[in-house]
Amino acid sequence: MAKMEHERWRQQRNRDGWTERGRDEDEKTKPYLVPCGDLPADIRKLNREMIRALSSSLAEVGLKVVRTAPTEVGTSSSAQP
């Protein structure tokens, strides 16, 4: 899930005009607009921790993450309860 979320984030930033370079909000550049496998290990770990925290937060309110049929990155499918 962390890889999927990173790719979704990266594609969204690219569509919004961001490019990969040193971090500069005014210039719309970020150093981590690279494929997940090219991220530094500490950033990949941070991404995994974020997904685990999200899963835990969902569980606290009685929700859970489930696997669905694959969809194109950046699109969503309707979830049925």
Short mmCIF file of C-alpha atoms in Angstrom, two decimals:
data_model
loop_
_atom_site.label_atom_id
_atom_site.label_comp_id
_atom_site.label_asym_id
_atom_site.label_seq_id
_atom_site.Cartn_x
_atom_site.Cartn_y
_atom_site.Cartn_z
CA MET A 1 0.00 0.00 0.00
CA ALA A 2 2.85 2.40 0.72
CA LYS A 3 4.16 1.97 -2.83
CA MET A 4 0.70 2.60 -4.27
CA GLU A 5 0.19 5.71 -2.15
CA HIS A 6 3.61 7.10 -3.04
CA GLU A 7 2.90 6.57 -6.74
CA ARG A 8 -0.52 8.24 -6.41
CA TRP A 9 1.09 11.20 -4.61
CA ARG A 10 3.89 11.44 -7.19
CA GLN A 11 1.49 11.41 -10.14
CA GLN A 12 -0.73 14.04 -8.52
CA ARG A 13 2.24 16.34 -7.88
CA ASN A 14 3.48 15.87 -11.45
CA ARG A 15 0.02 16.77 -12.82
CA ASP A 16 0.10 19.88 -10.64
CA GLY A 17 3.42 20.98 -12.16
CA TRP A 18 5.86 19.81 -9.47
CA THR A 19 9.28 18.47 -10.47
CA GLU A 20 11.98 16.44 -8.74
CA ARG A 21 14.77 18.59 -7.27
CA GLY A 22 15.59 20.01 -3.89
CA ARG A 23 12.57 21.06 -1.83
CA ASP A 24 11.26 24.51 -2.80
CA GLU A 25 7.55 25.16 -2.34
CA ASP A 26 7.64 28.37 -4.43
CA GLU A 27 9.37 26.62 -7.34
CA LYS A 28 7.17 23.51 -6.95
CA THR A 29 10.10 21.14 -6.50
CA LYS A 30 10.45 18.20 -4.13
CA PRO A 31 13.30 15.71 -3.82
CA TYR A 32 11.05 12.65 -3.53
CA LEU A 33 9.15 12.81 -6.83
CA VAL A 34 10.85 9.59 -7.91
CA PRO A 35 9.62 5.99 -8.15
CA CYS A 36 9.19 4.38 -4.74
CA GLY A 37 12.14 2.06 -5.29
CA ASP A 38 14.41 5.07 -5.80
CA LEU A 39 13.50 6.69 -2.48
CA PRO A 40 16.04 6.69 0.35
CA ALA A 41 15.43 3.85 2.82
CA ASP A 42 14.40 6.24 5.60
CA ILE A 43 11.69 7.81 3.42
CA ARG A 44 10.37 4.38 2.33
CA LYS A 45 10.20 3.45 6.03
CA LEU A 46 8.31 6.66 6.80
CA ASN A 47 5.81 5.86 4.01
CA ARG A 48 5.23 2.37 5.45
CA GLU A 49 4.75 3.80 8.95
CA MET A 50 2.20 6.29 7.61
CA ILE A 51 0.17 3.49 6.03
CA ARG A 52 0.32 1.41 9.23
CA ALA A 53 -0.89 4.42 11.23
CA LEU A 54 -3.74 4.95 8.78
CA SER A 55 -4.76 1.30 9.05
CA SER A 56 -4.70 1.54 12.86
CA SER A 57 -6.78 4.72 12.82
CA LEU A 58 -9.36 3.07 10.59
CA ALA A 59 -9.51 0.05 12.90
CA GLU A 60 -10.19 2.31 15.89
CA VAL A 61 -13.45 3.43 14.27
CA GLY A 62 -14.44 -0.04 13.10
CA LEU A 63 -13.16 0.15 9.52
CA LYS A 64 -10.54 -1.93 7.78
CA VAL A 65 -8.51 -1.92 4.60
CA VAL A 66 -9.50 -4.62 2.11
CA ARG A 67 -8.01 -5.70 -1.18
CA THR A 68 -10.13 -4.93 -4.24
CA ALA A 69 -9.74 -5.55 -7.93
CA PRO A 70 -6.81 -3.60 -9.35
CA THR A 71 -7.59 -0.13 -10.69
CA GLU A 72 -5.48 2.38 -12.54
CA VAL A 73 -3.39 4.49 -10.16
CA GLY A 74 -5.11 7.79 -9.54
CA THR A 75 -8.62 6.42 -9.97
CA SER A 76 -10.96 5.04 -7.40
CA SER A 77 -13.53 2.32 -7.36
CA SER A 78 -16.78 2.35 -5.47
CA ALA A 79 -16.52 0.36 -2.27
CA GLN A 80 -19.50 -1.60 -1.08
CA PRO A 81 -20.02 -1.97 2.69
#
